């Protein structure tokens, strides 16, 4: 057994471990080492091994204090050997505990992908977007192309090119939203007819869908911003029968043939002859109610044969080509299809409503 010399100390309070006795001025290195190794083995967490390290190898540990005061070679070697052995044991145990800790966390914090989870509602496209895509798909299937229009139009495209006479009410700021004298928020998707025809030569089969703006007071069937689908077909030998056939096809694909449709003669500056399409009211089924203003029918949009004046505007030969055009309101289609009485519901963004579609 090696007896180590111990430093002089002023008082008993300097005694750090029972093995280090000021009174005896000696230290049982082997016993200290055995103690320390036992403590190392007993440490069961990273915190505990850190505490053991401080206690037995820290700056104020008995071993370090003894090393500082060592006077003879033999004691120095014994203390250093003990220090080395202890350091190794502490490091090994610390690494072991750290690994165990990591293992434990990996196990405990593992996500069990087989556990049932709470249900999340997935969002979905707004009803108008759904209908818009459906209409696009229907016409793509018929060989049409989908083209974009502009929401800010010039009065030239929104009115002049479409043959609106100078005093037409739609040209009034009471009916339309002007940005300045020459620019207006498009009141219909029809200007895209002109842009499509200017861009290429017949045959032309296009649809164009988007927002339009009118100075309308909102009510069950009106909104100052709504959506239209515009259709245009220009070719040789197109007749009114092609138009009504196409519209019948669209109605059947949208409403499944459950509702009656009716075409009435009408007037639009850019079609001749012009018709308006009506679908039997979904609320009263034609009997008359406030939603259809007691008529039994709801107007879904206009249509007609392209007026030759438009062909002249874009430089087509009106003797050679004929065409039809139509424009429907998507909100009205949505109402008629899902039988809700007020189109304002669509833009209230009440999830209880929009979620249903
Ligand atoms: N643009 C017309 C409207 O908004 C509808 C329409 C389009 C009529 C194409 C005829 C041809 O009421």
Short mmCIF file of N, CA and C in Angstrom, two decimals, residues 206-337:
data_model
loop_
_atom_site.label_atom_id
_atom_site.label_comp_id
_atom_site.label_asym_id
_atom_site.label_seq_id
_atom_site.Cartn_x
_atom_site.Cartn_y
_atom_site.Cartn_z
N UNK A 206 -62.54 28.22 -79.55
CA UNK A 206 -61.90 28.58 -78.28
C UNK A 206 -62.95 28.82 -77.19
N UNK A 207 -62.51 28.61 -75.94
CA UNK A 207 -63.29 29.09 -74.79
C UNK A 207 -62.34 29.94 -73.94
N UNK A 208 -62.92 30.91 -73.22
CA UNK A 208 -62.12 31.78 -72.37
C UNK A 208 -62.92 32.03 -71.10
N UNK A 209 -62.32 31.74 -69.96
CA UNK A 209 -63.07 31.83 -68.69
C UNK A 209 -62.40 32.81 -67.74
N UNK A 210 -63.22 33.53 -67.00
CA UNK A 210 -62.61 34.44 -66.03
C UNK A 210 -63.62 35.38 -65.40
N UNK A 211 -63.06 36.31 -64.60
CA UNK A 211 -63.89 37.26 -63.86
C UNK A 211 -64.35 38.41 -64.74
N UNK A 212 -65.55 38.87 -64.49
CA UNK A 212 -66.06 40.08 -65.15
C UNK A 212 -66.69 40.98 -64.08
N UNK A 213 -66.84 42.27 -64.44
CA UNK A 213 -67.24 43.27 -63.44
C UNK A 213 -68.40 44.13 -63.95
N UNK A 214 -69.38 44.30 -63.09
CA UNK A 214 -70.48 45.20 -63.45
C UNK A 214 -70.93 45.95 -62.21
N UNK A 215 -71.43 47.12 -62.44
CA UNK A 215 -71.89 47.92 -61.31
C UNK A 215 -73.28 47.46 -60.90
N UNK A 216 -73.38 46.24 -60.44
CA UNK A 216 -74.68 45.68 -60.05
C UNK A 216 -74.80 45.65 -58.54
N UNK A 217 -76.00 45.83 -58.06
CA UNK A 217 -76.25 45.69 -56.63
C UNK A 217 -76.38 44.20 -56.33
N UNK A 218 -75.61 43.72 -55.35
CA UNK A 218 -75.68 42.28 -55.07
C UNK A 218 -77.08 41.86 -54.62
N UNK A 219 -77.55 40.76 -55.19
CA UNK A 219 -78.76 40.13 -54.68
C UNK A 219 -78.62 38.62 -54.91
N UNK A 220 -79.71 37.89 -54.80
CA UNK A 220 -79.60 36.43 -54.85
C UNK A 220 -79.00 35.92 -56.15
N UNK A 221 -79.20 36.66 -57.25
CA UNK A 221 -78.69 36.18 -58.54
C UNK A 221 -77.73 37.17 -59.20
N UNK A 222 -77.31 38.21 -58.49
CA UNK A 222 -76.37 39.18 -59.05
C UNK A 222 -75.21 39.46 -58.11
N UNK A 223 -74.05 39.69 -58.72
CA UNK A 223 -72.88 40.07 -57.94
C UNK A 223 -72.06 40.99 -58.83
N UNK A 224 -71.45 42.05 -58.26
CA UNK A 224 -70.68 42.97 -59.12
C UNK A 224 -69.43 42.33 -59.73
N UNK A 225 -68.96 41.24 -59.12
CA UNK A 225 -67.87 40.47 -59.73
C UNK A 225 -68.38 39.06 -59.90
N UNK A 226 -68.32 38.56 -61.10
CA UNK A 226 -68.71 37.16 -61.29
C UNK A 226 -67.88 36.55 -62.40
N UNK A 227 -68.17 35.32 -62.73
CA UNK A 227 -67.34 34.60 -63.70
C UNK A 227 -68.16 34.21 -64.92
N UNK A 228 -67.52 34.28 -66.05
CA UNK A 228 -68.18 33.84 -67.27
C UNK A 228 -67.30 32.86 -68.02
N UNK A 229 -67.95 32.04 -68.82
CA UNK A 229 -67.22 31.27 -69.83
C UNK A 229 -67.69 31.78 -71.17
N UNK A 230 -66.73 32.16 -72.00
CA UNK A 230 -67.02 32.64 -73.34
C UNK A 230 -66.64 31.54 -74.32
N UNK A 231 -67.49 31.31 -75.28
CA UNK A 231 -67.15 30.32 -76.30
C UNK A 231 -67.24 30.96 -77.67
N UNK A 232 -66.37 30.54 -78.58
CA UNK A 232 -66.40 31.09 -79.93
C UNK A 232 -66.00 29.99 -80.92
N UNK A 233 -66.85 29.84 -81.95
CA UNK A 233 -66.52 28.91 -83.02
C UNK A 233 -66.67 29.67 -84.33
N UNK A 234 -65.63 29.71 -85.13
CA UNK A 234 -65.69 30.36 -86.45
C UNK A 234 -65.13 29.38 -87.47
N UNK A 235 -65.93 29.13 -88.48
CA UNK A 235 -65.50 28.17 -89.51
C UNK A 235 -66.37 28.41 -90.74
N UNK A 236 -66.16 27.61 -91.73
CA UNK A 236 -67.05 27.70 -92.88
C UNK A 236 -68.30 26.89 -92.59
N UNK A 237 -69.47 27.50 -92.87
CA UNK A 237 -70.73 26.75 -92.78
C UNK A 237 -71.26 26.49 -91.38
N UNK A 238 -70.93 27.31 -90.42
CA UNK A 238 -71.47 27.14 -89.06
C UNK A 238 -72.88 27.72 -89.02
N UNK A 239 -73.80 26.99 -88.40
CA UNK A 239 -75.20 27.45 -88.35
C UNK A 239 -75.69 27.53 -86.90
N UNK A 240 -76.89 28.07 -86.77
CA UNK A 240 -77.51 28.18 -85.45
C UNK A 240 -77.71 26.80 -84.82
N UNK A 241 -77.92 25.79 -85.66
CA UNK A 241 -78.10 24.43 -85.13
C UNK A 241 -76.84 23.94 -84.44
N UNK A 242 -75.67 24.36 -84.95
CA UNK A 242 -74.41 24.00 -84.29
C UNK A 242 -74.36 24.61 -82.89
N UNK A 243 -74.86 25.85 -82.81
CA UNK A 243 -74.88 26.54 -81.52
C UNK A 243 -75.79 25.83 -80.52
N UNK A 244 -77.04 25.59 -80.92
CA UNK A 244 -77.97 24.98 -79.96
C UNK A 244 -77.52 23.55 -79.62
N UNK A 245 -76.95 22.86 -80.57
CA UNK A 245 -76.43 21.51 -80.30
C UNK A 245 -75.31 21.55 -79.28
N UNK A 246 -74.41 22.52 -79.45
CA UNK A 246 -73.28 22.65 -78.52
C UNK A 246 -73.78 23.00 -77.12
N UNK A 247 -74.77 23.93 -77.06
CA UNK A 247 -75.29 24.34 -75.76
C UNK A 247 -76.03 23.20 -75.07
N UNK A 248 -76.80 22.44 -75.84
CA UNK A 248 -77.48 21.27 -75.27
C UNK A 248 -76.47 20.31 -74.67
N UNK A 249 -75.39 20.10 -75.39
CA UNK A 249 -74.35 19.20 -74.92
C UNK A 249 -73.75 19.71 -73.60
N UNK A 250 -73.48 21.02 -73.57
CA UNK A 250 -72.92 21.60 -72.35
C UNK A 250 -73.90 21.47 -71.19
N UNK A 251 -75.17 21.76 -71.45
CA UNK A 251 -76.18 21.67 -70.38
C UNK A 251 -76.29 20.25 -69.84
N UNK A 252 -76.28 19.30 -70.75
CA UNK A 252 -76.39 17.92 -70.29
C UNK A 252 -75.18 17.53 -69.45
N UNK A 253 -74.00 17.98 -69.88
CA UNK A 253 -72.81 17.61 -69.11
C UNK A 253 -72.80 18.31 -67.75
N UNK A 254 -73.41 19.50 -67.67
CA UNK A 254 -73.41 20.23 -66.41
C UNK A 254 -74.56 19.83 -65.48
N UNK A 255 -75.74 19.62 -66.06
CA UNK A 255 -76.93 19.41 -65.22
C UNK A 255 -77.49 18.00 -65.33
N UNK A 256 -76.90 17.19 -66.18
CA UNK A 256 -77.34 15.81 -66.29
C UNK A 256 -78.74 15.65 -66.84
N UNK A 257 -79.24 16.60 -67.59
CA UNK A 257 -80.53 16.44 -68.25
C UNK A 257 -81.75 16.49 -67.34
N UNK A 258 -81.54 16.88 -66.05
CA UNK A 258 -82.68 16.90 -65.14
C UNK A 258 -83.50 18.18 -65.28
N UNK A 259 -82.88 19.20 -65.85
CA UNK A 259 -83.58 20.47 -65.89
C UNK A 259 -83.96 20.86 -67.30
N UNK A 260 -85.08 21.55 -67.41
CA UNK A 260 -85.53 21.97 -68.73
C UNK A 260 -84.78 23.23 -69.15
N UNK A 261 -84.47 23.31 -70.42
CA UNK A 261 -83.81 24.52 -70.92
C UNK A 261 -84.68 25.14 -72.00
N UNK A 262 -84.49 26.43 -72.16
CA UNK A 262 -85.29 27.13 -73.14
C UNK A 262 -84.43 28.23 -73.77
N UNK A 263 -84.55 28.40 -75.07
CA UNK A 263 -83.84 29.48 -75.75
C UNK A 263 -84.85 30.52 -76.20
N UNK A 264 -84.56 31.77 -75.92
CA UNK A 264 -85.46 32.84 -76.35
C UNK A 264 -84.68 33.83 -77.19
N UNK A 265 -85.37 34.45 -78.13
CA UNK A 265 -84.67 35.45 -78.93
C UNK A 265 -84.33 36.64 -78.04
N UNK A 266 -83.24 37.30 -78.37
CA UNK A 266 -82.76 38.38 -77.54
C UNK A 266 -81.98 39.34 -78.44
N UNK A 267 -81.31 40.28 -77.81
CA UNK A 267 -80.46 41.18 -78.60
C UNK A 267 -79.11 41.34 -77.92
N UNK A 268 -78.05 41.16 -78.65
CA UNK A 268 -76.70 41.56 -78.23
C UNK A 268 -76.08 42.28 -79.41
N UNK A 269 -75.29 43.32 -79.16
CA UNK A 269 -74.73 44.07 -80.30
C UNK A 269 -73.81 43.23 -81.16
N UNK A 270 -73.26 42.17 -80.60
CA UNK A 270 -72.21 41.42 -81.32
C UNK A 270 -72.67 40.08 -81.87
N UNK A 271 -73.97 39.77 -81.73
CA UNK A 271 -74.48 38.54 -82.36
C UNK A 271 -75.77 38.86 -83.10
N UNK A 272 -76.01 38.11 -84.17
CA UNK A 272 -77.24 38.30 -84.95
C UNK A 272 -77.55 37.03 -85.73
N UNK A 273 -78.62 36.30 -85.45
CA UNK A 273 -79.54 36.55 -84.35
C UNK A 273 -78.92 36.21 -82.99
N UNK A 274 -79.59 36.72 -81.92
CA UNK A 274 -79.12 36.46 -80.56
C UNK A 274 -80.15 35.66 -79.80
N UNK A 275 -79.69 34.84 -78.91
CA UNK A 275 -80.63 34.10 -78.05
C UNK A 275 -80.16 34.19 -76.61
N UNK A 276 -81.09 33.96 -75.72
CA UNK A 276 -80.76 33.88 -74.31
C UNK A 276 -81.19 32.49 -73.85
N UNK A 277 -80.35 31.86 -73.02
CA UNK A 277 -80.69 30.52 -72.56
C UNK A 277 -81.21 30.60 -71.14
N UNK A 278 -82.27 29.87 -70.89
CA UNK A 278 -82.86 29.81 -69.55
C UNK A 278 -82.90 28.36 -69.10
N UNK A 279 -82.75 28.18 -67.79
CA UNK A 279 -82.87 26.85 -67.21
C UNK A 279 -83.98 26.92 -66.18
N UNK A 280 -84.81 25.87 -66.09
CA UNK A 280 -85.94 25.93 -65.16
C UNK A 280 -85.44 26.13 -63.73
N UNK A 281 -86.16 26.93 -62.97
CA UNK A 281 -85.71 27.34 -61.63
C UNK A 281 -85.59 26.13 -60.72
N UNK A 282 -84.46 26.04 -60.01
CA UNK A 282 -84.18 24.88 -59.17
C UNK A 282 -84.93 24.96 -57.84
N UNK A 283 -85.41 26.17 -57.52
CA UNK A 283 -86.09 26.31 -56.23
C UNK A 283 -87.57 25.92 -56.35
N UNK A 284 -88.23 26.42 -57.37
CA UNK A 284 -89.67 26.18 -57.50
C UNK A 284 -89.99 25.23 -58.65
N UNK A 285 -88.94 24.79 -59.37
CA UNK A 285 -89.10 23.91 -60.54
C UNK A 285 -90.07 24.50 -61.57
N UNK A 286 -90.00 25.80 -61.72
CA UNK A 286 -90.79 26.42 -62.79
C UNK A 286 -92.10 27.03 -62.34
N UNK A 287 -92.49 26.83 -61.07
CA UNK A 287 -93.77 27.37 -60.61
C UNK A 287 -93.73 28.88 -60.38
N UNK A 288 -92.57 29.40 -60.12
CA UNK A 288 -92.46 30.83 -59.82
C UNK A 288 -92.18 31.05 -58.35
N UNK A 289 -91.12 31.76 -58.05
CA UNK A 289 -90.75 32.05 -56.66
C UNK A 289 -89.87 33.30 -56.67
N UNK A 290 -89.51 33.83 -55.50
CA UNK A 290 -88.70 35.06 -55.50
C UNK A 290 -87.34 34.88 -56.18
N UNK A 291 -86.76 33.67 -56.10
CA UNK A 291 -85.43 33.48 -56.68
C UNK A 291 -85.44 33.69 -58.19
N UNK A 292 -86.48 33.18 -58.86
CA UNK A 292 -86.56 33.35 -60.33
C UNK A 292 -87.44 34.55 -60.67
N UNK A 293 -87.69 35.38 -59.69
CA UNK A 293 -88.56 36.55 -59.87
C UNK A 293 -89.91 36.15 -60.47
N UNK A 294 -90.42 35.06 -59.95
CA UNK A 294 -91.76 34.56 -60.31
C UNK A 294 -91.93 34.22 -61.78
N UNK A 295 -90.81 33.91 -62.45
CA UNK A 295 -90.92 33.57 -63.88
C UNK A 295 -90.79 32.07 -64.11
N UNK A 296 -90.23 31.35 -63.12
CA UNK A 296 -90.02 29.91 -63.30
C UNK A 296 -88.72 29.57 -64.00
N UNK A 297 -88.03 30.58 -64.53
CA UNK A 297 -86.80 30.34 -65.28
C UNK A 297 -85.65 31.19 -64.76
N UNK A 298 -84.45 30.67 -64.90
CA UNK A 298 -83.27 31.47 -64.56
C UNK A 298 -82.38 31.57 -65.80
N UNK A 299 -82.00 32.80 -66.10
CA UNK A 299 -81.17 33.03 -67.27
C UNK A 299 -79.74 32.60 -66.95
N UNK A 300 -79.14 31.80 -67.83
CA UNK A 300 -77.74 31.44 -67.58
C UNK A 300 -76.77 32.17 -68.50
N UNK A 301 -77.27 32.73 -69.57
CA UNK A 301 -76.36 33.50 -70.40
C UNK A 301 -76.90 33.71 -71.79
N UNK A 302 -76.10 34.40 -72.59
CA UNK A 302 -76.50 34.74 -73.93
C UNK A 302 -75.69 33.99 -74.96
N UNK A 303 -76.17 34.06 -76.20
CA UNK A 303 -75.47 33.40 -77.28
C UNK A 303 -76.00 33.95 -78.60
N UNK A 304 -75.40 33.52 -79.68
CA UNK A 304 -75.89 33.96 -80.97
C UNK A 304 -74.87 33.70 -82.06
N UNK A 305 -75.26 34.06 -83.27
CA UNK A 305 -74.34 33.94 -84.40
C UNK A 305 -73.49 35.20 -84.46
N UNK A 306 -72.21 35.04 -84.64
CA UNK A 306 -71.29 36.19 -84.63
C UNK A 306 -71.73 37.21 -85.69
N UNK A 307 -71.89 38.45 -85.25
CA UNK A 307 -72.30 39.51 -86.17
C UNK A 307 -71.18 39.76 -87.19
N UNK A 308 -71.53 39.85 -88.47
CA UNK A 308 -70.50 40.07 -89.50
C UNK A 308 -69.65 41.32 -89.24
N UNK A 309 -70.21 42.29 -88.50
CA UNK A 309 -69.42 43.49 -88.20
C UNK A 309 -68.13 43.14 -87.45
N UNK A 310 -68.16 42.08 -86.63
CA UNK A 310 -66.96 41.66 -85.90
C UNK A 310 -65.92 41.08 -86.85
N UNK A 311 -66.42 40.32 -87.83
CA UNK A 311 -65.49 39.75 -88.82
C UNK A 311 -64.78 40.86 -89.59
N UNK A 312 -65.56 41.92 -89.89
CA UNK A 312 -64.95 43.03 -90.59
C UNK A 312 -63.90 43.71 -89.72
N UNK A 313 -64.21 43.83 -88.45
CA UNK A 313 -63.26 44.47 -87.53
C UNK A 313 -61.92 43.73 -87.50
N UNK A 314 -61.98 42.39 -87.51
CA UNK A 314 -60.72 41.63 -87.41
C UNK A 314 -60.18 41.23 -88.79
N UNK A 315 -60.91 41.62 -89.88
CA UNK A 315 -60.40 41.34 -91.22
C UNK A 315 -60.70 39.95 -91.75
N UNK A 316 -61.76 39.31 -91.26
CA UNK A 316 -62.18 38.03 -91.85
C UNK A 316 -63.19 38.32 -92.97
N UNK A 317 -63.29 37.40 -93.90
CA UNK A 317 -64.26 37.54 -94.98
C UNK A 317 -65.62 37.04 -94.50
N UNK A 318 -66.61 37.97 -94.29
CA UNK A 318 -67.91 37.55 -93.75
C UNK A 318 -68.72 36.71 -94.74
N UNK A 319 -68.32 36.75 -96.02
CA UNK A 319 -69.01 35.90 -97.00
C UNK A 319 -68.56 34.45 -96.87
N UNK A 320 -67.37 34.28 -96.39
CA UNK A 320 -66.80 32.93 -96.35
C UNK A 320 -67.04 32.26 -94.99
N UNK A 321 -66.94 33.06 -93.92
CA UNK A 321 -66.99 32.46 -92.58
C UNK A 321 -68.26 32.82 -91.84
N UNK A 322 -68.68 31.92 -91.01
CA UNK A 322 -69.75 32.23 -90.05
C UNK A 322 -69.32 31.61 -88.72
N UNK A 323 -70.01 32.02 -87.66
CA UNK A 323 -69.60 31.50 -86.36
C UNK A 323 -70.66 31.72 -85.32
N UNK A 324 -70.48 31.05 -84.19
CA UNK A 324 -71.37 31.33 -83.05
C UNK A 324 -70.54 31.66 -81.82
N UNK A 325 -71.21 32.32 -80.89
CA UNK A 325 -70.54 32.67 -79.63
C UNK A 325 -71.56 32.54 -78.51
N UNK A 326 -71.03 32.27 -77.32
CA UNK A 326 -71.93 32.21 -76.16
C UNK A 326 -71.19 32.67 -74.91
N UNK A 327 -71.95 33.10 -73.92
CA UNK A 327 -71.34 33.54 -72.66
C UNK A 327 -72.25 33.17 -71.50
N UNK A 328 -71.72 32.35 -70.58
CA UNK A 328 -72.52 31.89 -69.44
C UNK A 328 -71.92 32.37 -68.13
N UNK A 329 -72.79 32.56 -67.14
CA UNK A 329 -72.31 32.89 -65.81
C UNK A 329 -72.03 31.62 -65.01
N UNK A 330 -70.80 31.51 -64.50
CA UNK A 330 -70.45 30.29 -63.75
C UNK A 330 -71.18 30.21 -62.41
N UNK A 331 -71.40 31.36 -61.77
CA UNK A 331 -72.12 31.35 -60.49
C UNK A 331 -73.55 30.83 -60.66
N UNK A 332 -74.17 31.24 -61.75
CA UNK A 332 -75.54 30.76 -62.01
C UNK A 332 -75.53 29.26 -62.25
N UNK A 333 -74.53 28.80 -62.98
CA UNK A 333 -74.43 27.36 -63.22
C UNK A 333 -74.29 26.62 -61.88
N UNK A 334 -73.43 27.18 -61.01
CA UNK A 334 -73.22 26.55 -59.70
C UNK A 334 -74.52 26.48 -58.91
N UNK A 335 -75.27 27.58 -58.92
CA UNK A 335 -76.55 27.64 -58.18
C UNK A 335 -77.54 26.62 -58.70
N UNK A 336 -77.64 26.58 -60.01
CA UNK A 336 -78.62 25.68 -60.63
C UNK A 336 -78.24 24.23 -60.40
N UNK A 337 -76.96 23.99 -60.35
CA UNK A 337 -76.54 22.61 -60.22
C UNK A 337 -76.65 22.13 -58.78
#
